[in-house]
Coordinates of C-alpha atoms and ligand atoms in Angstrom, one line a residue:
M1 CA -16.5 6.2 -80.0
R2 CA -15.5 4.8 -83.4
A3 CA -13.1 2.0 -84.2
V4 CA -12.1 0.0 -87.3
A5 CA -12.7 -3.7 -86.9
V6 CA -12.2 -6.9 -89.0
F7 CA -14.9 -9.6 -88.7
P8 CA -13.1 -12.7 -90.0
K9 CA -16.2 -15.0 -90.1
A10 CA -18.4 -12.5 -91.7
K11 CA -15.5 -11.4 -94.0
Q12 CA -16.1 -7.7 -93.3
V13 CA -13.9 -4.7 -92.4
R14 CA -15.9 -1.7 -91.1
V15 CA -16.2 1.2 -88.7
V16 CA -17.9 0.2 -85.5
E17 CA -19.2 2.0 -82.4
R18 CA -17.6 1.0 -79.2
P19 CA -18.2 2.2 -75.6
Y20 CA -15.9 4.9 -74.2
P21 CA -13.3 3.1 -71.9
Q22 CA -13.9 2.7 -68.2
P23 CA -12.0 5.0 -65.7
V24 CA -8.4 4.0 -65.4
R25 CA -7.0 2.1 -62.4
N26 CA -3.6 1.1 -61.0
N27 CA -1.0 1.6 -63.8
Q28 CA -3.5 2.1 -66.6
V29 CA -3.3 5.0 -68.9
L30 CA -6.2 6.4 -71.0
L31 CA -4.9 7.4 -74.5
R32 CA -6.4 9.5 -77.2
I33 CA -5.1 7.9 -80.5
L34 CA -3.7 10.5 -82.8
E35 CA -2.4 8.5 -85.8
V36 CA -2.2 4.9 -86.9
G37 CA 0.0 3.7 -89.8
I38 CA -1.3 1.0 -92.2
C39 CA 1.0 -1.7 -93.5
G40 CA 1.1 -5.0 -95.3
T41 CA 0.1 -6.9 -92.1
D42 CA -3.1 -4.8 -91.8
R43 CA -3.8 -5.5 -95.5
E44 CA -3.3 -9.3 -94.9
I45 CA -5.6 -9.2 -91.9
G46 CA -8.1 -7.1 -93.9
A47 CA -8.0 -9.8 -96.6
F48 CA -8.8 -12.4 -93.8
H49 CA -5.5 -14.3 -94.3
Y50 CA -4.2 -13.5 -90.9
G51 CA -5.3 -12.0 -87.6
T52 CA -7.1 -13.4 -84.5
P53 CA -9.8 -11.6 -82.5
P54 CA -9.5 -11.4 -78.7
P55 CA -10.8 -14.6 -76.9
G56 CA -14.6 -14.6 -77.1
S57 CA -14.9 -11.8 -79.7
D58 CA -16.1 -12.1 -83.3
H59 CA -14.0 -9.1 -84.4
L60 CA -10.5 -7.7 -84.0
I61 CA -9.9 -3.9 -83.9
L62 CA -7.0 -3.2 -86.3
G63 CA -4.0 -1.0 -85.9
H64 CA -0.5 -1.7 -84.4
E65 CA 1.5 1.4 -85.6
A66 CA 0.2 4.1 -83.3
L67 CA 0.9 7.5 -81.9
A68 CA -1.2 8.6 -78.9
E69 CA -1.6 11.4 -76.3
V70 CA -2.0 10.7 -72.6
V71 CA -5.5 11.8 -71.4
E72 CA -5.5 10.4 -67.9
T73 CA -3.2 8.3 -65.7
G74 CA -4.0 5.7 -63.0
P75 CA -2.7 6.3 -59.5
E76 CA 0.4 4.1 -59.9
V77 CA 1.6 5.6 -63.2
T78 CA 4.9 7.4 -63.0
A79 CA 6.5 6.8 -66.4
V80 CA 4.2 9.1 -68.4
R81 CA 2.2 12.3 -67.7
R82 CA -1.1 13.7 -68.9
G83 CA -0.6 15.6 -72.2
E84 CA 2.5 13.7 -73.3
L85 CA 2.8 11.9 -76.5
V86 CA 3.5 8.1 -76.5
V87 CA 4.0 5.2 -78.8
P88 CA 2.5 2.0 -77.6
T89 CA 4.5 -1.2 -78.2
V90 CA 2.6 -4.1 -79.9
R91 CA 3.6 -7.5 -78.4
R92 CA 2.3 -8.6 -75.0
P93 CA 4.0 -11.5 -73.0
C94 CA 2.7 -15.0 -73.0
P95 CA 1.4 -16.3 -69.6
H96 CA 3.8 -19.3 -69.2
R97 CA 6.1 -19.3 -66.2
H98 CA 8.8 -21.2 -68.1
C99 CA 9.0 -18.7 -70.9
A100 CA 12.2 -17.0 -69.8
P101 CA 12.2 -14.2 -72.5
C102 CA 8.6 -13.2 -71.6
R103 CA 9.4 -13.2 -67.9
A104 CA 12.3 -10.9 -68.7
H105 CA 10.1 -8.5 -70.6
R106 CA 11.6 -9.7 -73.9
Q107 CA 8.4 -11.1 -75.5
D108 CA 9.9 -10.3 -78.9
F109 CA 11.9 -13.5 -78.2
C110 CA 8.9 -15.5 -76.8
V111 CA 9.5 -19.3 -77.1
T112 CA 5.9 -20.5 -76.7
G113 CA 4.2 -18.5 -79.4
D114 CA 1.3 -17.7 -77.0
Y115 CA 2.1 -14.0 -77.0
A116 CA -0.6 -11.5 -78.0
E117 CA -0.1 -8.7 -80.4
R118 CA -2.4 -5.6 -80.3
G119 CA -4.3 -5.3 -83.6
I120 CA -2.9 -8.6 -84.9
K121 CA -3.2 -11.6 -82.6
G122 CA -5.6 -12.0 -79.7
A123 CA -5.8 -8.4 -78.6
D124 CA -7.6 -5.3 -80.0
G125 CA -5.4 -2.7 -81.8
F126 CA -5.1 1.0 -81.8
L127 CA -7.4 2.0 -84.7
Q128 CA -10.0 3.5 -82.3
E129 CA -10.4 6.9 -80.8
F130 CA -9.5 6.0 -77.2
V131 CA -7.6 3.1 -75.7
V132 CA -6.6 2.0 -72.2
E133 CA -3.0 0.6 -71.9
E134 CA -0.6 -0.2 -69.1
D135 CA 2.2 2.2 -68.7
D136 CA 4.8 -0.6 -69.1
Y137 CA 3.9 -0.7 -72.8
L138 CA 4.2 3.0 -73.5
V139 CA 7.3 4.8 -74.8
H140 CA 7.5 8.5 -74.5
A141 CA 7.9 10.5 -77.7
H142 CA 8.9 14.2 -77.8
R143 CA 6.2 16.5 -78.9
K144 CA 8.4 17.9 -81.6
L145 CA 8.3 14.5 -83.3
A146 CA 4.4 14.5 -83.4
E147 CA 4.4 14.8 -87.2
V148 CA 6.4 11.6 -87.9
A149 CA 6.3 9.5 -84.6
V150 CA 3.7 7.2 -86.2
L151 CA 6.8 5.8 -88.0
T152 CA 8.3 4.5 -84.8
E153 CA 6.8 1.0 -84.9
P154 CA 8.0 0.2 -88.5
L155 CA 11.4 1.8 -87.6
S156 CA 11.6 -0.5 -84.5
I157 CA 12.2 -3.4 -86.9
S158 CA 15.5 -2.0 -88.0
A159 CA 16.2 -0.8 -84.5
K160 CA 16.0 -4.3 -83.1
A161 CA 18.0 -5.6 -86.1
A162 CA 20.7 -3.0 -85.3
E163 CA 20.8 -4.1 -81.6
Q164 CA 21.2 -7.7 -82.7
E165 CA 23.9 -6.7 -85.3
T166 CA 25.9 -4.8 -82.6
A167 CA 25.6 -7.7 -80.1
I168 CA 26.6 -10.3 -82.7
Q169 CA 29.6 -8.3 -84.1
Q170 CA 31.1 -8.1 -80.7
R171 CA 32.6 -11.4 -81.8
L172 CA 35.1 -9.3 -83.9
P173 CA 37.8 -8.2 -81.4
W174 CA 39.0 -5.1 -83.3
E175 CA 37.7 -1.7 -84.0
R176 CA 35.6 -1.9 -87.1
P177 CA 36.4 0.4 -89.9
R178 CA 33.7 2.3 -91.8
L179 CA 30.9 -0.1 -92.6
R180 CA 28.9 -0.7 -95.7
G181 CA 25.2 -1.6 -95.6
L182 CA 22.7 -2.7 -98.1
V183 CA 18.9 -2.6 -97.8
L184 CA 16.8 -4.8 -100.0
G185 CA 13.5 -3.2 -100.8
A186 CA 12.3 0.4 -100.8
G187 CA 9.0 0.1 -99.0
P188 CA 8.5 1.9 -95.7
V189 CA 10.5 -0.7 -93.7
G190 CA 13.3 -0.6 -96.2
L191 CA 13.5 3.2 -96.4
L192 CA 13.3 3.5 -92.6
G193 CA 16.0 0.8 -92.4
A194 CA 18.2 2.9 -94.8
M195 CA 17.7 6.0 -92.6
S196 CA 18.7 3.9 -89.6
M197 CA 21.9 2.8 -91.3
V198 CA 22.8 6.3 -92.4
V199 CA 22.4 7.7 -88.9
R200 CA 24.6 4.9 -87.7
H201 CA 27.3 6.1 -90.1
F202 CA 27.1 3.2 -92.6
D203 CA 27.8 3.8 -96.2
T204 CA 24.3 2.9 -97.2
Y205 CA 22.8 1.4 -100.4
V206 CA 19.2 0.6 -101.2
Y207 CA 18.5 -2.0 -103.8
S208 CA 14.9 -2.3 -105.2
L209 CA 13.1 -3.0 -108.4
E210 CA 11.7 0.6 -109.1
P211 CA 13.6 2.6 -111.7
A212 CA 16.1 5.3 -110.5
T213 CA 13.5 7.9 -111.4
D214 CA 10.9 6.6 -109.0
V215 CA 9.9 8.6 -105.9
R216 CA 11.3 5.9 -103.7
A217 CA 14.7 6.2 -105.2
K218 CA 14.5 10.0 -104.6
I219 CA 13.6 9.5 -101.0
A220 CA 16.4 7.0 -100.5
S221 CA 18.9 9.6 -101.7
T222 CA 17.3 12.4 -99.7
L223 CA 17.9 10.1 -96.7
G224 CA 21.6 9.9 -97.5
A225 CA 21.6 6.5 -99.2
V226 CA 22.7 5.4 -102.7
Y227 CA 19.9 3.9 -104.7
V228 CA 20.6 1.0 -107.0
S229 CA 17.7 0.0 -109.3
G230 CA 17.2 -3.7 -110.0
S231 CA 16.1 -2.8 -113.5
E232 CA 19.7 -1.7 -114.2
V233 CA 21.8 -4.0 -112.1
P234 CA 20.9 -7.7 -111.7
L235 CA 21.2 -8.9 -108.1
G236 CA 24.0 -11.3 -109.2
E237 CA 26.2 -8.4 -110.3
L238 CA 25.6 -6.2 -107.3
A239 CA 28.9 -7.0 -105.5
E240 CA 30.9 -6.4 -108.7
K241 CA 29.2 -3.0 -109.2
I242 CA 29.1 -1.6 -105.6
G243 CA 31.5 -3.9 -103.6
A244 CA 30.9 -6.4 -100.8
M245 CA 28.7 -5.5 -97.8
D246 CA 29.2 -5.8 -94.1
L247 CA 25.5 -5.9 -93.4
I248 CA 22.5 -6.7 -95.6
Y249 CA 19.0 -5.8 -94.3
E250 CA 16.2 -7.7 -96.1
A251 CA 13.0 -5.7 -96.2
V252 CA 11.4 -7.1 -99.3
G253 CA 9.7 -10.3 -98.0
I254 CA 10.7 -12.4 -101.0
S255 CA 13.0 -15.2 -100.0
S256 CA 14.7 -15.7 -103.4
V257 CA 15.8 -12.0 -103.3
G258 CA 17.1 -12.5 -99.8
F259 CA 19.2 -15.6 -100.6
D260 CA 20.4 -14.3 -103.9
A261 CA 21.7 -11.2 -102.1
L262 CA 24.2 -13.4 -100.2
G263 CA 26.5 -13.0 -103.1
A264 CA 27.0 -9.4 -102.1
L265 CA 27.8 -10.2 -98.5
G266 CA 31.5 -9.7 -97.5
A267 CA 33.8 -11.5 -95.1
N268 CA 32.5 -11.5 -91.5
G269 CA 29.2 -10.0 -92.8
L270 CA 25.7 -10.4 -91.5
L271 CA 22.5 -10.8 -93.5
V272 CA 19.3 -10.2 -91.5
F273 CA 15.9 -11.3 -92.6
T274 CA 12.8 -9.3 -91.5
G275 CA 10.2 -10.3 -94.1
V276 CA 7.6 -13.0 -93.6
P277 CA 7.0 -14.5 -97.1
A278 CA 3.8 -16.3 -98.0
P279 CA 4.4 -20.0 -98.8
G280 CA 5.4 -20.4 -102.4
K281 CA 6.9 -23.0 -104.7
P282 CA 10.1 -24.7 -103.6
R283 CA 13.1 -23.3 -105.4
S284 CA 16.7 -24.6 -105.8
V285 CA 19.6 -22.9 -104.0
D286 CA 23.3 -23.6 -104.5
T287 CA 23.8 -24.9 -101.0
D288 CA 27.5 -25.7 -101.7
T289 CA 28.4 -22.1 -102.4
L290 CA 26.2 -21.0 -99.6
M291 CA 27.8 -23.3 -97.0
R292 CA 31.3 -22.7 -98.3
D293 CA 30.9 -18.9 -98.0
L294 CA 29.3 -19.1 -94.6
V295 CA 32.3 -21.1 -93.3
L296 CA 35.2 -19.5 -95.1
K297 CA 33.9 -15.9 -94.7
N298 CA 32.6 -16.3 -91.2
Q299 CA 29.2 -15.1 -92.4
L300 CA 26.0 -15.2 -90.4
V301 CA 22.3 -15.2 -91.6
F302 CA 19.7 -14.5 -88.9
G303 CA 16.1 -13.5 -88.6
T304 CA 14.6 -10.9 -86.3
V305 CA 11.1 -9.9 -85.3
N306 CA 10.4 -6.6 -83.6
A307 CA 10.5 -5.3 -80.9
S308 CA 11.5 -4.7 -77.4
R309 CA 10.9 -1.5 -75.5
S310 CA 14.6 -0.6 -76.0
A311 CA 14.1 -1.0 -79.8
Y312 CA 11.2 1.6 -79.7
E313 CA 13.5 3.9 -77.7
T314 CA 16.3 3.5 -80.3
A315 CA 13.8 4.0 -83.1
L316 CA 12.6 7.3 -81.5
S317 CA 16.1 8.6 -81.2
E318 CA 17.0 7.6 -84.8
L319 CA 13.8 9.4 -85.9
E320 CA 15.0 12.5 -84.0
Q321 CA 18.4 12.2 -85.8
G322 CA 16.7 11.7 -89.1
M323 CA 14.5 14.8 -88.6
F324 CA 17.6 16.8 -87.8
L325 CA 19.6 15.6 -90.8
F326 CA 17.0 15.2 -93.5
P327 CA 13.5 16.3 -92.3
E328 CA 12.0 16.4 -95.8
G329 CA 13.1 12.9 -96.5
V330 CA 11.5 11.6 -93.3
R331 CA 8.3 13.6 -93.8
S332 CA 8.0 12.3 -97.4
L333 CA 7.7 8.7 -96.1
I334 CA 4.2 9.5 -95.1
T335 CA 2.4 9.9 -98.4
Q336 CA -1.1 10.4 -97.3
R337 CA -3.3 11.0 -94.3
H338 CA -6.9 9.7 -94.1
T339 CA -10.0 9.9 -91.9
I340 CA -11.2 6.9 -89.8
E341 CA -14.2 6.5 -92.2
E342 CA -11.7 6.0 -95.1
A343 CA -9.7 3.3 -93.2
P344 CA -11.7 0.2 -94.4
S345 CA -11.1 1.1 -98.1
L346 CA -7.5 2.1 -97.4
I347 CA -6.9 -1.3 -95.9
A348 CA -8.4 -3.0 -99.0
A349 CA -6.2 -1.0 -101.4
R350 CA -2.4 -0.6 -102.0
G351 CA -0.4 2.4 -102.9
G352 CA 1.8 5.2 -101.5
I353 CA 4.6 4.6 -99.2
K354 CA 3.2 4.9 -95.6
Q355 CA -0.5 5.6 -95.4
V356 CA -1.7 7.0 -92.1
V357 CA -5.1 7.3 -90.5
H358 CA -5.4 10.6 -88.7
L359 CA -7.8 10.4 -85.8
A360 CA -7.1 13.6 -83.8
D361 CA -4.6 16.5 -83.6
A362 CA -2.2 16.6 -80.7
S363 CA -3.5 19.2 -78.1
K364 CA -1.5 22.4 -77.9
S365 CA 0.7 22.4 -74.8
Ligands
ZN1 ZN1 3.0 -2.7 -89.5
ZN2 ZN1 6.6 -16.2 -74.0

């Protein structure tokens, strides 16, 4: 069977032949991979900046945003059945007894850093025709979502952020009125984050550099958000133009944009960072204003990395809501589908919103 692997030492990304998996045992599940989404993380791994092969291997199989079909289940599997569609989670717990989050199945909060991530760090990914996975790491997806369920993993970023937001805002002991949310960035993570805010009944704004005529702006409004172009409104004037925000969701990966957006954050508001910026030049920030606002406005800035099983489940139900409310908007996030042979050049290039490698059709059942 075929797989797409990165060889960090040889500096190559190519299609490789791999043996078909062994028969499944215990709680193992044999999966046929249907689709794999490609994102900036894959491109960084493909450019050899990032990514670690499994111990003892000279290559890493890519792919962490997957949709799969169950082909065969081990004797102890009860959570999923043959023929069902599933989304596998990405992060696997570290082995340390003292890591309370990992022992509580919350490896997204791992304190040792020794977790593995399929397709990213120390474990092969899903960009291969068949994969064996334990049922603990599979989340059931309804067959009717087959067309878009490959978006679950990037959507789980905002789903986890939403869980955190809800937990943190329990500090406010009153019923919250209608909330206002701002998304920074109109890439796939930003647009999915906007969809997530809209289905949670936020008045939602998307702020990004592209002009208001750009396809991303159109998708934002199809998804029920208001698009504000950075080419028309400077970030510093945003609050004046559209009002203060209860929640700002950073999905742009540029730290200066994230911190500059604090000026648009209202009293008791939260700003959540999800991007992982590459190291850059130091830059000055007005720390007096920052600290004064944090104190006098009870504001909170926090970071979040995806995702727990519950965040995948939340993402799948938000996707369901999105497909009911604005199916065309959700579909249009997937700009192109490619064959596995095209994957290496796809990873080397940029373009589109969400690019997907299509490996197999879901079986009819
Ligand atoms: Zn990704
Ligand atoms: Zn851990």
